Short mmCIF file of C-alpha atoms and ligand atoms in Angstrom, two decimals:
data_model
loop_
_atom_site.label_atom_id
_atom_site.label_comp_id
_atom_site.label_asym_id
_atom_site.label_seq_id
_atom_site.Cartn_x
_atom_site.Cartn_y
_atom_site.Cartn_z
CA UNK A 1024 52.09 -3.85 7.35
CA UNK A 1025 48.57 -3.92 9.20
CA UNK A 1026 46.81 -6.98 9.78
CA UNK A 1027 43.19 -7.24 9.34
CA UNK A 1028 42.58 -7.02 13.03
CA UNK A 1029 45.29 -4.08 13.52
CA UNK A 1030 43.80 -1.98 10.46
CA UNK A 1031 40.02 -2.50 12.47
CA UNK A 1032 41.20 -1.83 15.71
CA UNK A 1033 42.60 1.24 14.21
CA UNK A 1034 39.16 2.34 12.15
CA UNK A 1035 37.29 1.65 15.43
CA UNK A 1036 39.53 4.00 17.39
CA UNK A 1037 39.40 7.02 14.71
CA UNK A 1038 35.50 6.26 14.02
CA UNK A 1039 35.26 6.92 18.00
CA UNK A 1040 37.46 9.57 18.18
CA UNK A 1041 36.31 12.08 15.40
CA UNK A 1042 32.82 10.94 15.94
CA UNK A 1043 31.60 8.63 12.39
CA UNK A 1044 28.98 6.23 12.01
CA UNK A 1045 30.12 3.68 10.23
CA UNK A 1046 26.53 2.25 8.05
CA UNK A 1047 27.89 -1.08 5.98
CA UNK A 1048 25.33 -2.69 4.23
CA UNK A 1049 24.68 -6.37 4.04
CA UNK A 1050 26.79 -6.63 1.16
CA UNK A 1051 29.51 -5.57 2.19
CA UNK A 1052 32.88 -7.95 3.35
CA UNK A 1053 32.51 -9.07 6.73
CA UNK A 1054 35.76 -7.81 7.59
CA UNK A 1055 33.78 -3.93 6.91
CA UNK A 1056 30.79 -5.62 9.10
CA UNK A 1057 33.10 -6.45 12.41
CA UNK A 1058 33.81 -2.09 12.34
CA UNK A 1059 30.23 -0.71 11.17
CA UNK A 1060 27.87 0.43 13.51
CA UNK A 1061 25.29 -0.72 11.82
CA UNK A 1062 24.95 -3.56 9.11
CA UNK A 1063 21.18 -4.09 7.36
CA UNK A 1064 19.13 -3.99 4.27
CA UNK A 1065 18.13 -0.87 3.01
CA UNK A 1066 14.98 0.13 4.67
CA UNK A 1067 17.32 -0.26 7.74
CA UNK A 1068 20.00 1.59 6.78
CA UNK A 1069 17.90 4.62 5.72
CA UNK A 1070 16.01 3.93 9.16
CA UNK A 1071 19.48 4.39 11.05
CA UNK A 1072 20.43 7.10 8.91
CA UNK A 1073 17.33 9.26 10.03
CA UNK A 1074 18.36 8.55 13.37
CA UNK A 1075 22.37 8.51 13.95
CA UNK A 1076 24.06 10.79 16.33
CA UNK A 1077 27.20 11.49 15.13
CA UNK A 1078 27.74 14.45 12.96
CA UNK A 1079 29.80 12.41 10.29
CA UNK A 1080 28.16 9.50 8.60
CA UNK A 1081 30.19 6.75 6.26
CA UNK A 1082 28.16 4.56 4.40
CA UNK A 1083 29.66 1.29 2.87
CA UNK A 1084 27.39 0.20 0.38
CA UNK A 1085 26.56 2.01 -3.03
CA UNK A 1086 25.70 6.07 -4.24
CA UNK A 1087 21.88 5.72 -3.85
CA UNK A 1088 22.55 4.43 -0.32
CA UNK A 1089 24.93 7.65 0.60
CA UNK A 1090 22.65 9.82 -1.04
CA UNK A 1091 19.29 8.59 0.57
CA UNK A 1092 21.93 9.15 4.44
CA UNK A 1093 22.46 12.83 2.99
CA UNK A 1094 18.86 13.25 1.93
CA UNK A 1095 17.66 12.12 5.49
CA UNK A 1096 20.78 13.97 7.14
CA UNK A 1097 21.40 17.14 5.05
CA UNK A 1098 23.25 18.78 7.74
CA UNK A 1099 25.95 15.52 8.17
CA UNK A 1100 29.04 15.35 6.52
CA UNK A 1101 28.01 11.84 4.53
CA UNK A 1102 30.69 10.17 2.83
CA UNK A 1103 30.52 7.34 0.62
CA UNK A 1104 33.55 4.75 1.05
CA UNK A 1105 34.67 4.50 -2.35
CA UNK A 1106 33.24 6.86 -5.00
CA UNK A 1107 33.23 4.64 -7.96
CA UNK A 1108 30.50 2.36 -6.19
CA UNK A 1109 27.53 3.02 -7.79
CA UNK A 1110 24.27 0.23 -8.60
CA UNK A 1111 23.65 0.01 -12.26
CA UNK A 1112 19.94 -0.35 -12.05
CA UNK A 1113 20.02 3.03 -10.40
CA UNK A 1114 21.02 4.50 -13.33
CA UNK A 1115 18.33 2.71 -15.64
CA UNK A 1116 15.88 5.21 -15.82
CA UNK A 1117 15.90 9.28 -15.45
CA UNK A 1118 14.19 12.11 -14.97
CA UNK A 1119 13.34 12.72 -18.66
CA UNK A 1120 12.01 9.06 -19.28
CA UNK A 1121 9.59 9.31 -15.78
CA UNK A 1122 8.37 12.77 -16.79
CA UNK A 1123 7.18 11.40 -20.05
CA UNK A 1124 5.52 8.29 -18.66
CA UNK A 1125 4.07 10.18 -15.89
CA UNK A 1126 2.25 12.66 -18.49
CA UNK A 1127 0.71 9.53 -19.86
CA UNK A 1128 -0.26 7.92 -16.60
CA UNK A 1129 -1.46 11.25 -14.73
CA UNK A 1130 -3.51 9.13 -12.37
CA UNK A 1131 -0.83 7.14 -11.15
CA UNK A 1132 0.91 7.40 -8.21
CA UNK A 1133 5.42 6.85 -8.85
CA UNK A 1134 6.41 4.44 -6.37
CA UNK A 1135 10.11 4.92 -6.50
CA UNK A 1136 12.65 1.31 -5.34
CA UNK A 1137 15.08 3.30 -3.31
CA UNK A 1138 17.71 1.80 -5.82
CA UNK A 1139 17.10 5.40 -7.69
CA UNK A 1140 19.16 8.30 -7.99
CA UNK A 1141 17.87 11.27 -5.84
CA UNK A 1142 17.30 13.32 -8.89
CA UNK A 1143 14.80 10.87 -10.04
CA UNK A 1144 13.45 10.75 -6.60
CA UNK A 1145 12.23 14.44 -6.83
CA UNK A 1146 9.69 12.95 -10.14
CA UNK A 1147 8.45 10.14 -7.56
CA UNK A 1148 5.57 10.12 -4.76
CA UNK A 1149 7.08 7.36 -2.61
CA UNK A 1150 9.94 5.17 -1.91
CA UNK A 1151 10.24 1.35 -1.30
CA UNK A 1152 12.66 -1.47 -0.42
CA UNK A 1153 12.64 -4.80 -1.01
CA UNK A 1154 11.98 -5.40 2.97
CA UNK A 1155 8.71 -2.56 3.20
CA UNK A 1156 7.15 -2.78 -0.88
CA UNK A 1157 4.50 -4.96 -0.42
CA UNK A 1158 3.45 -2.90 3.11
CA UNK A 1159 3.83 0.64 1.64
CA UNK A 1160 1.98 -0.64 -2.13
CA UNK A 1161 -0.87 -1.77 0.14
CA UNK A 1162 -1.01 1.53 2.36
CA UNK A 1163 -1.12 4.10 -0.99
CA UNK A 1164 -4.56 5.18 -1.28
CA UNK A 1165 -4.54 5.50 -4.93
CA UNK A 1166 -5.13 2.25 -6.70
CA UNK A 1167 -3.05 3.08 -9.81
CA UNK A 1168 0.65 1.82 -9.20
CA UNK A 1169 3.48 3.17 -11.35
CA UNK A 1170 6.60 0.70 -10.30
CA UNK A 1171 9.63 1.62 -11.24
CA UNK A 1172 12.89 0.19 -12.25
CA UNK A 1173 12.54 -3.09 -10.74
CA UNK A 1174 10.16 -5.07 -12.57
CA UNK A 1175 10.96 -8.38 -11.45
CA UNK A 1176 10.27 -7.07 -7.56
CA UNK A 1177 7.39 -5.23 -9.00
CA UNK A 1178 5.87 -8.35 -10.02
CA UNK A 1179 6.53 -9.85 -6.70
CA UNK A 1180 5.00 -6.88 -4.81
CA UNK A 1181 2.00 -7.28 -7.56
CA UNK A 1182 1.44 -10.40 -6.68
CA UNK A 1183 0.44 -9.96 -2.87
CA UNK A 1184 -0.96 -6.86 -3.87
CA UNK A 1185 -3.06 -7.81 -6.22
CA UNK A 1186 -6.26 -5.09 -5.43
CA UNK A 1187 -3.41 -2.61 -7.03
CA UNK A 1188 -3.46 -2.20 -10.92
CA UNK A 1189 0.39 -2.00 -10.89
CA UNK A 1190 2.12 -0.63 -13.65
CA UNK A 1191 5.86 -1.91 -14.27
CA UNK A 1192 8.97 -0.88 -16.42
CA UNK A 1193 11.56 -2.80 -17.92
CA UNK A 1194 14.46 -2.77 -15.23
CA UNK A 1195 15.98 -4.90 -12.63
CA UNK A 1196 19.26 -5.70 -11.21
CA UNK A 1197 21.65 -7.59 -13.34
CA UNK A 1198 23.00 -9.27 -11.01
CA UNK A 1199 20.08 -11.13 -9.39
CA UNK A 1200 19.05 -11.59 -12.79
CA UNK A 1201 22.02 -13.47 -13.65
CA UNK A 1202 20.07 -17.00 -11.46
CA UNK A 1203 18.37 -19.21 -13.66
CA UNK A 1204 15.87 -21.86 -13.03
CA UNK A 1205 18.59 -23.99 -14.45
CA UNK A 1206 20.63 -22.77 -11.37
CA UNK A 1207 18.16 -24.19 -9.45
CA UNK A 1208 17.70 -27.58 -10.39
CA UNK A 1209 21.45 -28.02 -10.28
CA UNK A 1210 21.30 -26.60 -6.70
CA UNK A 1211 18.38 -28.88 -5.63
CA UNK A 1212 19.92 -31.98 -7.23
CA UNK A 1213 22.99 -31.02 -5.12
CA UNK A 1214 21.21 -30.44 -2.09
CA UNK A 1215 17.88 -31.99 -2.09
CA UNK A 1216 17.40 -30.95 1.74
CA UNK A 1217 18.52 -27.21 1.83
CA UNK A 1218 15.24 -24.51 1.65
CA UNK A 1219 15.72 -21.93 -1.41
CA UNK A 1220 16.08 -18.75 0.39
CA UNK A 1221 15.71 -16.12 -2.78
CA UNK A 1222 15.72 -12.03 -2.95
CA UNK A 1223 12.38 -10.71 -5.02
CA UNK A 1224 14.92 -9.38 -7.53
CA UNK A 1225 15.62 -12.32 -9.09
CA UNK A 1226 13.70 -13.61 -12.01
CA UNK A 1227 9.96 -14.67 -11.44
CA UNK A 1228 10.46 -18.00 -12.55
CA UNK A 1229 13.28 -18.17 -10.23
CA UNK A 1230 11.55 -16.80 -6.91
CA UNK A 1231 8.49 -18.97 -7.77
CA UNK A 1232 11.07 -22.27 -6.92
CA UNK A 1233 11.87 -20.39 -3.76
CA UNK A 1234 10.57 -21.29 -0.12
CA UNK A 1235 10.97 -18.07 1.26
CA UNK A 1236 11.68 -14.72 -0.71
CA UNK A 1237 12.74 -11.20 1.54
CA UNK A 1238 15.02 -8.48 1.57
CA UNK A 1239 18.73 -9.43 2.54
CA UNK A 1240 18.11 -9.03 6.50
CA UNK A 1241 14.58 -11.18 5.92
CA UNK A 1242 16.59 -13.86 3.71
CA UNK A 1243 19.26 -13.76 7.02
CA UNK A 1244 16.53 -13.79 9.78
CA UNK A 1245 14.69 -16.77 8.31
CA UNK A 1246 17.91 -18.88 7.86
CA UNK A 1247 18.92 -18.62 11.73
CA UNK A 1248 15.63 -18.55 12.99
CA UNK A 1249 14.43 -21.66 10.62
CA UNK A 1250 15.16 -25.33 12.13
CA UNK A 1251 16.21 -26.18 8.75
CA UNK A 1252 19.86 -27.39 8.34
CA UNK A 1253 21.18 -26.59 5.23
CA UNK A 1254 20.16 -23.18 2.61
CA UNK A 1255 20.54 -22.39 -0.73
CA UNK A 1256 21.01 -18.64 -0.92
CA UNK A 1257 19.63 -16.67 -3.87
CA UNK A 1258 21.04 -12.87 -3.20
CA UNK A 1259 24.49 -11.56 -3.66
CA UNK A 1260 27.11 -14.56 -2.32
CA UNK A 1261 28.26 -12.36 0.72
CA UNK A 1262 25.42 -13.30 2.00
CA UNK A 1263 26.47 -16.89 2.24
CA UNK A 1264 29.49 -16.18 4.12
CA UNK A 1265 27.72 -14.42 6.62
CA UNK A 1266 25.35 -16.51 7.38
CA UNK A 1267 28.62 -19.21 7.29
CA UNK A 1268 29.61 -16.57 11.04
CA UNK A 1269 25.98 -16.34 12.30
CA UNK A 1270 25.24 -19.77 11.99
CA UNK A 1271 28.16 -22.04 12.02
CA UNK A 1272 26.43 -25.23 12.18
CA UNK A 1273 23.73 -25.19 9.43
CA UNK A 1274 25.06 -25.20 5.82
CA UNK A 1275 24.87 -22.54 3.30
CA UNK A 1276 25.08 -22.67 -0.57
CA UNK A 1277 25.17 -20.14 -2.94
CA UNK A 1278 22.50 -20.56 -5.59
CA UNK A 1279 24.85 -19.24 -8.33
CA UNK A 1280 28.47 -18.37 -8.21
CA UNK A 1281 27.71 -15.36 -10.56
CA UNK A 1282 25.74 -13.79 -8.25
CA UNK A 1283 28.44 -11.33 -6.80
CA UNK A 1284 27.53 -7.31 -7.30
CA UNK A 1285 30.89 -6.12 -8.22
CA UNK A 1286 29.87 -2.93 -7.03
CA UNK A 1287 29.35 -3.56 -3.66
CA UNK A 1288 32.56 -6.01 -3.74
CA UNK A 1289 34.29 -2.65 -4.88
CA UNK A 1290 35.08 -1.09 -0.72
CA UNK A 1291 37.65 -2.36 0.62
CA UNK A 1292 38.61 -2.32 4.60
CA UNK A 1293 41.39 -0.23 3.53
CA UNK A 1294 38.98 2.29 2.17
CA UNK A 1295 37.17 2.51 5.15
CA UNK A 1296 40.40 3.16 6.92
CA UNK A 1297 41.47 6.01 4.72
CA UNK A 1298 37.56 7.01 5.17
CA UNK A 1299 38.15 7.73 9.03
CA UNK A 1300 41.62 8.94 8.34
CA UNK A 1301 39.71 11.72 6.15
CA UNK A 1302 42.15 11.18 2.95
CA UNK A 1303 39.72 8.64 1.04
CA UNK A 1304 36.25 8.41 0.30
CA UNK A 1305 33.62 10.97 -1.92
CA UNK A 1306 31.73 13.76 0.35
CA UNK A 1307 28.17 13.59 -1.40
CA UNK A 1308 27.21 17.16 -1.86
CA UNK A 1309 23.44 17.30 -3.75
CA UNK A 1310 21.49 20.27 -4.94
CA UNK A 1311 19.00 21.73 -2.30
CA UNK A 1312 16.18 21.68 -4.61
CA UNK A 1313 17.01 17.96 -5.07
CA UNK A 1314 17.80 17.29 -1.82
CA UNK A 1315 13.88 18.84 -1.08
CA UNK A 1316 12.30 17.36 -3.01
CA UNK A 1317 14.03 14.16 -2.83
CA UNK A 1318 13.56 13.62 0.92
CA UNK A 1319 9.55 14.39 0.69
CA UNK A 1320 9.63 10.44 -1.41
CA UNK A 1321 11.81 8.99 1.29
CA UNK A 1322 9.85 10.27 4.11
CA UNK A 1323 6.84 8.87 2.62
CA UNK A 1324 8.24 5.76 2.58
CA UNK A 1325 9.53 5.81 6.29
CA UNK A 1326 5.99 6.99 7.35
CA UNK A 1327 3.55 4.35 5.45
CA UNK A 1328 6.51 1.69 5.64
CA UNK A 1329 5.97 2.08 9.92
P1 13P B 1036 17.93 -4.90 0.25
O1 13P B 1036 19.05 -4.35 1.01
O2 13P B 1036 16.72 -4.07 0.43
O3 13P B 1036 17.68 -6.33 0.48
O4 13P B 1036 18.31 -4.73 -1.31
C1 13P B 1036 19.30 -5.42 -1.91
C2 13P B 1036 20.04 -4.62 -2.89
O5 13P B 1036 20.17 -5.01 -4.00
C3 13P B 1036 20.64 -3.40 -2.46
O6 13P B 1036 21.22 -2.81 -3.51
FE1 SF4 B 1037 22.41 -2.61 -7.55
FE2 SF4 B 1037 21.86 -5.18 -7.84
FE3 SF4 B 1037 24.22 -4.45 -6.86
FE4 SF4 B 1037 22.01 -4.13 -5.41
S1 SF4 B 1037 22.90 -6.06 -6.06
S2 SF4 B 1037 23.65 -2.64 -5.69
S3 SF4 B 1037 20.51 -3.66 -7.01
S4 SF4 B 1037 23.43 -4.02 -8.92
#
């Protein structure tokens, strides 16, 4: 039997030795965070993605995530740690449903949350995150927004762009959606001091409670830089615990204890073992049409997002 430290001194050696980035994103266990060689938000990951060396890529996170690596990296070997990880608000909306909406809207311009499969990606002008939305909304020339799936960060990015005439869908994540402004009074009551720290996925009436609102690395860079003590944290409840390592002394509180994405909870360290073993693991493998067309969106969104 491995312990936790044996089994990630082991990953580190083979991730070294047959030459595999290891991409984990911030949702992911911190025991897969101590062997990645990079950890972020989204926007990050696909920013390391464009630019990794090694010639294998593993990516601990969700499908959209591996695909957007292989998309940016079609000639890496991208694998995604555990194949039945998959986000359900990327599968929300498709190709067929876009199409249609775009024949009605011909004037708008399809800005895309990365949360998307790449096939619906090739139907879209441009690419967001939660960390570079309201910066790449405010940098399209065209003044017509088509937002899609997320409408609860659409709103957000809506609201600080409001020269845009933003069109939104009805999607979102269901599992920021699960916090309740009942969730936060209970929270506040409990811990009058603590700042509400809240991802723009979350419900409107929820995020308009919040002090600060940002993409998982923004929620994690204003809670260590911030001389505030104590946090309640409105994002998936890893993020808690990490924050719990980067900041031992200040006090951290999840806002809900629903709010776990049992998706990204799915990789395990052992599947990132048998990952770099080569016996585990899904190779993505898209269509070069898709994979074309697909990349022109992301690259969009890595040039106007800076
Ligand atoms: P960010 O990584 O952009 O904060 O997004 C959170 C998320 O839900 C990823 O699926
Ligand atoms: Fe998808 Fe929400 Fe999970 Fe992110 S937290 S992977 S958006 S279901």
């Amino acid at each position: 039997m491995y312990s936790t430290r044996e089994l990630q001194d082991e990953i580190i050696r083979l991730k070294k030795e047959k030459d595999i980035c290891i991409l984990a994103h911030a949702y992911q266990s911190h025991d897969i965070w101590e062997v990645a060689d990079y950890v972020g938000d989204s926007y990050g990951l696909s920013q390391q993605a464009a630019g990794a060396s090694q010639k294998t890529v593993l990516m601990c996170g969700v499908r959209f995530m591996a695909e957007t690596v292989k998309i940016l990296s079609p000639e890496k070997k991208v694998i995604l740690s555990n194949a039945d990880a998959g986000c359900p608000m990327a599968e929300q909306m498709d190709v067929e449903l876009i199409s249609g909406v775009k024949e009605k809207y011909p004037d708008y311009t399809v800005v895309a949350y990365i949360n998307t499969t790449s096939e619906l990606k090739t139907v879209c002008d441009v690419c967001v995150t939660s960390s570079s939305a309201v910066q790449i909304v405010k940098n399209i020339e065209n003044t017509n927004i088509l937002f899609i799936p997320d409408c609860n960060l659409g709103r957000w990015v809506a609201d600080q762009v409001p020269e845009k005439n933003i069109k939104l869908l009805q999607g979102g994540c269901p599992t920021h959606v699960r916090m309740s402004v009942r969730d936060v009074e209970v929270a506040k009551k409990a811990h009058p001091d603590a700042l509400l720290l809240v991802h723009p996925e979350c419900l409107p009436e929820v995020t308009a409670l919040a002090d600060y609102q940002g993409s998982t690395t923004g929620i994690m860079d204003y809670a260590k830089k911030s001389d505030a003590k104590s946090f309640i944290i409105g994002t998936e409840n890893s993020i808690v615990q990490h924050l719990q390592f980067e900041c031992p002394e200040k006090s951290f509180y999840p806002l809900s204890k629903d709010c776990v994405c049992h998706n990204m909870k799915l990789t395990t360290l052992g599947d990132v073992y048998r990952c770099v073993l080569e016996t585990g693991g899904e190779e993505i493998v898209l269509d070069e049409e898709v994979l074309k067309k697909a990349k022109r969106c992301i690259n969009t969104m890595l040039t106007l997002g800076g």
